[in-house]
Amino acid sequence: MAAVNKVLVIGGGFSGMAAAIRMSRNGFDVHLVEIDPDWCELGAGITINGVSMRALEILGLYDEVVKQGCVTDTIGMYLSDGQLLTNLPTPSPAGSNVGGCGGIFRPTLARIMSNATLEAGVNVRLGCTYNNITQTEDGAEVSFTDGTTSQYDLVVGADGVHSKLRQEFFPEVSDPEYVGQGVWRAIMPRPEEIDRVHMWLGQHLKLGVNPVSDSLMYMFITEDRPKKEHIDKSTWPKVFADLMSEFTDPIVQSLIPRAYDERASIDYRPLANLLVKMPWNRGRLVLIGDTVAATTPHLASGAGIGIESAIVLADELAGNEDLDSAFARFHERRWERCRMVVENSARLCDIEIHGGDKEEHSAIMRESLIALSQPI
């Protein structure tokens, strides 16, 4: 006997879909509600490190990621003029032979996972979310925005960094904290020499590129911005191009005109992080992913640790007859990994903002990737 049988997942992002897929395959009756009627993940590209690919492999999705994305090896770290600082190894994580690094269009990964969610037999309702959750000793009654009500043994909250569930059930937790950096993202043609992840470290700027297909790459720039402020969208191409111009490596310089191409789909977002103290459950409601461990992208592990948490939760629920025991094991297995990603990413951000030691920056990245490569 498992700890639960009928489960509701609130939120159809990467963490929510991963939980639904794994729980359904573990034999649970899984329902998922997603407020977006189009179930459309926005954004440019996403870097997938080996640890994240191991998690996708566990879900049976790795081959499709290889087919529709781009898997590479090692990360080249450079100074702004192109001088090589170090090559970071990206070995396969423990227990897996997946590639050590890669990239894919974010909407493409979302489509791969949404198809898998439906194929796993999950009952999905789009354009719908919860209105109210009333917990009892042995379950939870949930009313929905479509006027229906249903009973569940467990509710899994995966409604994102601005979680309504967290605000309601964890009122003591402050909102995510702006870290003093913003990230710019764009899609650009891929020069032949960009056959893996490259990162250039400048003064208070970091630019990176990651192949996401045979002909395209995802470019990101992290920029110091002391205050969280609105940036007129009509100025984004020029701002992006001006930031690129601060990197004198000829590879970067050759791409500057591409910032003005509408196909670049430039996007800007201020960065914030959040780490909620455990436990992550309130009765029969448990939160996963960005709702409790939202990180900046410095270790390219935000989506990965959310998918990992979904897998671990599903497996502990299937392997324990007692819900409290399942929660205890889940918390024990997830805290240190999530804490390390959030806090080490924050330290990398701090080094970049204050012009700190670039060797320390590279060392933190290397040590973090090694630690994450260990079994989950």
XYZ file of C-alpha atoms in Angstrom:
376
model
C 0.000 0.000 0.000
C 1.250 3.443 -0.924
C 0.803 6.490 1.293
C -1.771 8.011 -1.068
C -3.850 7.082 -4.099
C -5.583 10.119 -5.634
C -3.356 13.169 -6.134
C -3.974 16.686 -7.429
C -1.107 18.660 -8.976
C -1.666 22.414 -9.190
C 0.532 23.938 -11.904
C 1.597 22.547 -15.268
C 5.164 23.827 -15.452
C 8.246 21.599 -15.498
C 8.013 20.544 -11.825
C 4.271 19.947 -11.917
C 4.437 17.914 -15.116
C 7.345 15.847 -13.776
C 5.389 15.058 -10.603
C 2.300 14.118 -12.587
C 4.233 11.868 -14.983
C 6.140 10.014 -12.262
C 3.150 9.645 -9.931
C 0.897 8.360 -12.696
C 3.519 5.818 -13.729
C 3.822 4.819 -10.069
C 0.155 3.856 -10.151
C -1.518 6.904 -8.641
C -4.716 8.496 -9.930
C -3.297 11.892 -10.893
C -5.185 15.063 -11.806
C -3.425 18.247 -12.970
C -4.875 21.736 -13.313
C -3.101 24.508 -15.213
C -4.445 28.051 -15.308
C -3.029 28.773 -18.796
C -5.622 27.508 -21.306
C -2.902 27.131 -23.947
C -0.458 25.324 -21.596
C 2.270 27.388 -23.286
C 5.753 27.754 -21.783
C 7.217 31.070 -22.891
C 10.879 31.994 -23.219
C 13.901 31.502 -25.443
C 16.266 28.667 -24.615
C 17.141 26.684 -21.533
C 20.497 25.218 -20.540
C 20.213 21.610 -19.384
C 23.182 20.330 -17.426
C 23.930 16.651 -17.015
C 22.094 16.445 -13.711
C 18.923 17.826 -15.268
C 19.294 15.424 -18.187
C 19.599 12.523 -15.733
C 16.282 13.607 -14.221
C 14.714 13.759 -17.685
C 16.183 10.325 -18.412
C 14.457 8.946 -15.299
C 11.205 10.260 -16.774
C 11.986 8.537 -20.088
C 12.390 11.830 -21.961
C 16.136 12.019 -22.578
C 16.093 10.538 -26.099
C 13.511 13.096 -27.178
C 15.604 15.917 -25.697
C 18.622 14.654 -27.676
C 16.486 14.491 -30.821
C 14.958 17.959 -30.494
C 17.735 19.806 -28.629
C 21.524 19.791 -28.619
C 23.786 17.815 -26.261
C 27.375 19.027 -25.812
C 30.401 18.539 -23.568
C 32.470 20.913 -21.347
C 31.888 24.597 -20.665
C 34.439 27.105 -21.925
C 34.978 30.065 -19.569
C 36.587 33.155 -21.143
C 37.486 36.719 -20.328
C 35.638 39.388 -22.295
C 38.403 39.590 -24.921
C 38.236 35.862 -25.645
C 41.176 34.741 -23.500
C 40.461 31.246 -22.169
C 40.050 31.182 -18.399
C 39.258 27.493 -17.933
C 37.387 24.568 -19.404
C 34.858 23.186 -16.939
C 34.374 19.429 -17.325
C 30.802 18.216 -17.628
C 30.952 14.466 -16.966
C 27.875 12.289 -16.921
C 26.286 12.256 -13.458
C 26.427 9.186 -11.245
C 24.311 6.287 -12.421
C 23.802 7.635 -15.928
C 25.471 7.956 -19.318
C 23.610 11.077 -20.429
C 25.474 14.003 -21.918
C 27.081 16.408 -19.491
C 25.565 19.587 -20.895
C 23.093 20.750 -23.489
C 20.414 23.170 -24.522
C 16.918 23.217 -25.971
C 14.201 25.732 -26.772
C 12.145 26.182 -23.606
C 8.806 25.774 -25.431
C 10.145 22.593 -27.052
C 10.984 21.031 -23.689
C 7.561 22.066 -22.389
C 5.900 20.357 -25.355
C 7.913 17.160 -24.815
C 6.835 17.078 -21.169
C 3.187 17.977 -21.802
C 2.900 15.181 -24.370
C 4.422 12.758 -21.855
C 1.982 13.956 -19.180
C -0.995 13.122 -21.375
C 0.537 9.822 -22.506
C 1.019 8.843 -18.842
C -2.756 9.020 -18.379
C -2.885 12.160 -16.225
C -6.294 13.851 -16.084
C -5.402 17.377 -17.285
C -7.684 20.415 -17.089
C -6.506 23.642 -18.714
C -7.716 27.163 -17.999
C -8.521 25.974 -14.497
C -7.062 26.269 -11.013
C -8.208 25.912 -7.414
C -10.519 28.223 -5.527
C -10.299 26.705 -2.067
C -8.608 23.802 -0.287
C -10.159 22.380 2.885
C -8.023 19.785 4.609
C -9.274 16.923 6.744
C -7.375 14.278 8.670
C -7.349 11.895 5.724
C -7.565 14.131 2.673
C -8.359 17.474 1.093
C -11.500 18.821 -0.541
C -10.678 21.154 -3.428
C -13.061 23.502 -5.216
C -12.055 24.729 -8.672
C -12.584 27.801 -10.791
C -14.716 25.758 -13.219
C -17.278 25.210 -10.469
C -16.391 21.598 -9.654
C -15.290 20.070 -6.343
C -13.317 16.895 -5.684
C -11.597 14.957 -2.907
C -7.885 14.064 -2.948
C -5.467 12.224 -0.699
C -2.714 14.754 -1.486
C -2.307 18.138 -3.154
C 1.048 18.972 -4.799
C 1.638 22.688 -5.310
C 3.795 23.609 -8.296
C 2.340 26.985 -9.204
C 5.630 28.807 -9.609
C 7.792 31.424 -7.971
C 4.823 33.750 -7.340
C 2.822 30.877 -5.856
C -0.694 31.629 -4.630
C -0.505 28.422 -2.588
C 2.636 29.571 -0.783
C 1.088 32.935 0.000
C -2.012 31.250 1.417
C -0.534 28.302 3.313
C 2.936 29.691 4.146
C 2.033 33.307 5.038
C 5.203 33.714 7.096
C 7.386 33.357 3.978
C 8.447 36.605 2.320
C 8.184 37.134 -1.430
C 11.213 36.213 -3.584
C 14.030 38.705 -3.120
C 15.461 40.683 -6.035
C 19.204 39.985 -6.210
C 20.434 43.074 -8.088
C 20.805 41.423 -11.484
C 18.663 40.955 -14.540
C 18.999 38.426 -17.337
C 18.590 39.057 -21.045
C 17.880 36.153 -23.384
C 17.796 35.825 -27.162
C 17.946 33.296 -29.995
C 20.683 33.749 -32.619
C 22.368 31.874 -35.491
C 25.122 29.579 -34.285
C 28.642 30.115 -35.676
C 30.542 26.904 -36.408
C 32.960 27.531 -33.532
C 30.110 27.495 -30.986
C 29.890 23.735 -30.540
C 29.405 23.799 -26.763
C 28.535 26.232 -23.974
C 30.756 29.342 -23.912
C 30.698 31.991 -21.174
C 32.525 35.328 -21.158
C 33.118 37.116 -17.839
C 33.260 40.905 -18.089
C 33.051 43.741 -15.605
C 29.648 43.335 -13.944
C 28.461 41.438 -17.020
C 28.417 37.803 -18.075
C 27.518 36.642 -21.572
C 26.913 33.033 -22.507
C 25.845 31.033 -25.533
C 24.508 27.501 -25.733
C 23.614 25.509 -28.883
C 19.939 24.533 -28.991
C 19.793 23.093 -32.533
C 21.991 22.447 -35.566
C 21.785 26.077 -36.648
C 20.689 28.145 -33.641
C 21.931 28.995 -30.172
C 20.523 30.574 -27.056
C 22.350 33.707 -25.803
C 22.035 35.117 -22.301
C 23.518 38.173 -20.613
C 23.377 38.780 -16.862
C 23.614 42.459 -16.019
C 23.930 44.329 -12.735
C 20.912 46.522 -12.006
C 20.897 47.828 -8.418
C 17.186 48.588 -8.584
C 14.395 46.493 -10.009
C 13.045 48.739 -12.732
C 10.878 48.745 -15.828
C 12.735 48.772 -19.150
C 10.763 49.958 -22.171
C 10.400 46.947 -24.449
C 10.972 49.057 -27.564
C 14.556 49.700 -26.339
C 15.430 46.056 -25.707
C 17.315 45.406 -28.984
C 19.564 48.451 -28.500
C 20.173 47.704 -24.818
C 21.028 44.099 -25.704
C 23.382 45.156 -28.504
C 25.100 47.707 -26.268
C 25.710 45.031 -23.629
C 27.152 42.690 -26.265
C 29.502 45.431 -27.466
C 31.326 45.374 -24.120
C 32.722 41.935 -25.018
C 35.555 42.420 -27.507
C 35.926 38.777 -28.498
C 35.424 38.775 -32.316
C 32.861 35.976 -32.002
C 30.581 38.155 -29.865
C 31.269 41.270 -31.938
C 30.191 39.501 -35.126
C 26.787 38.744 -33.624
C 25.869 42.266 -32.480
C 23.817 43.125 -35.597
C 21.632 40.075 -34.883
C 20.251 41.797 -31.789
C 18.148 43.996 -34.086
C 16.576 41.012 -35.881
C 13.041 40.414 -34.606
C 13.702 36.681 -34.783
C 16.055 37.120 -31.831
C 12.934 37.237 -29.599
C 14.798 39.190 -26.912
C 13.443 38.808 -23.399
C 14.401 40.509 -20.124
C 13.636 39.409 -16.563
C 14.844 40.658 -13.177
C 16.376 37.885 -11.078
C 15.180 36.799 -7.652
C 15.682 33.825 -5.384
C 13.837 32.072 -2.579
C 14.587 29.217 -0.184
C 11.760 28.208 2.135
C 12.716 26.470 5.350
C 11.472 22.915 5.699
C 9.006 21.343 6.049
C 7.529 22.099 2.647
C 4.180 20.596 3.508
C 1.201 21.838 5.457
C -0.864 18.792 6.231
C -1.691 17.095 2.935
C -0.441 19.968 0.797
C 3.216 19.859 -0.276
C 5.071 22.405 -2.410
C 7.857 21.656 -4.892
C 9.973 23.492 -7.461
C 10.111 27.278 -7.641
C 7.386 27.574 -5.019
C 9.944 26.731 -2.312
C 13.396 26.731 -3.982
C 13.614 29.405 -6.659
C 17.122 30.077 -7.886
C 18.887 32.431 -10.233
C 20.187 30.744 -13.431
C 23.884 30.851 -12.505
C 24.145 27.050 -12.174
C 21.534 26.264 -14.839
C 19.810 24.017 -12.312
C 16.502 25.659 -11.430
C 14.345 23.428 -13.600
C 16.553 20.442 -12.811
C 16.173 20.544 -9.042
C 12.424 21.041 -9.439
C 12.143 17.955 -11.662
C 14.332 16.004 -9.227
C 12.091 16.986 -6.317
C 9.053 15.802 -8.251
C 10.662 12.414 -8.899
C 11.802 11.957 -5.299
C 8.382 12.911 -3.917
C 6.602 10.493 -6.258
C 8.947 7.643 -5.361
C 8.784 8.211 -1.612
C 4.987 8.313 -1.750
C 4.999 5.020 -3.663
C 7.519 3.403 -1.290
C 5.951 4.328 2.043
C 2.612 3.312 3.502
C 2.705 6.231 5.930
C 2.442 9.794 4.560
C 4.511 11.340 7.349
C 7.317 8.866 6.645
C 7.164 9.688 2.947
C 7.387 13.422 3.692
C 10.286 12.891 6.106
C 12.277 10.976 3.498
C 11.426 13.527 0.811
C 12.667 16.421 2.947
C 15.803 14.536 3.965
C 16.740 13.855 0.343
C 15.944 17.292 -1.063
C 17.096 19.965 1.377
C 20.865 19.942 0.881
C 20.766 19.818 -2.917
C 18.220 22.610 -3.195
C 19.977 24.721 -0.557
C 23.309 24.377 -2.322
C 21.915 25.423 -5.705
C 20.101 28.476 -4.348
C 22.946 29.650 -2.083
C 25.825 28.908 -4.476
C 23.952 30.633 -7.299
C 23.514 33.641 -5.021
C 27.249 33.640 -4.306
C 28.059 33.557 -8.025
C 25.713 36.477 -8.493
C 27.436 38.387 -5.687
C 30.883 37.802 -7.247
C 29.636 39.109 -10.575
C 28.011 42.194 -9.060
C 31.061 43.181 -7.014
C 33.728 42.243 -9.540
C 35.013 39.451 -7.327
C 37.569 36.735 -7.974
C 36.875 35.028 -11.308
C 38.867 31.996 -10.157
C 36.511 31.629 -7.187
C 33.590 31.952 -9.594
C 34.893 29.086 -11.727
C 35.695 26.982 -8.646
C 32.177 27.357 -7.251
C 30.702 26.315 -10.567
C 33.005 23.304 -10.779
C 32.391 22.169 -7.171
C 28.648 22.652 -7.467
C 28.396 20.604 -10.647
C 30.458 17.827 -9.051
C 28.200 17.776 -5.979
C 25.040 17.770 -8.077
C 26.329 14.855 -10.130
C 25.967 12.591 -7.094
C 22.855 10.381 -6.803
C 19.603 12.063 -5.851
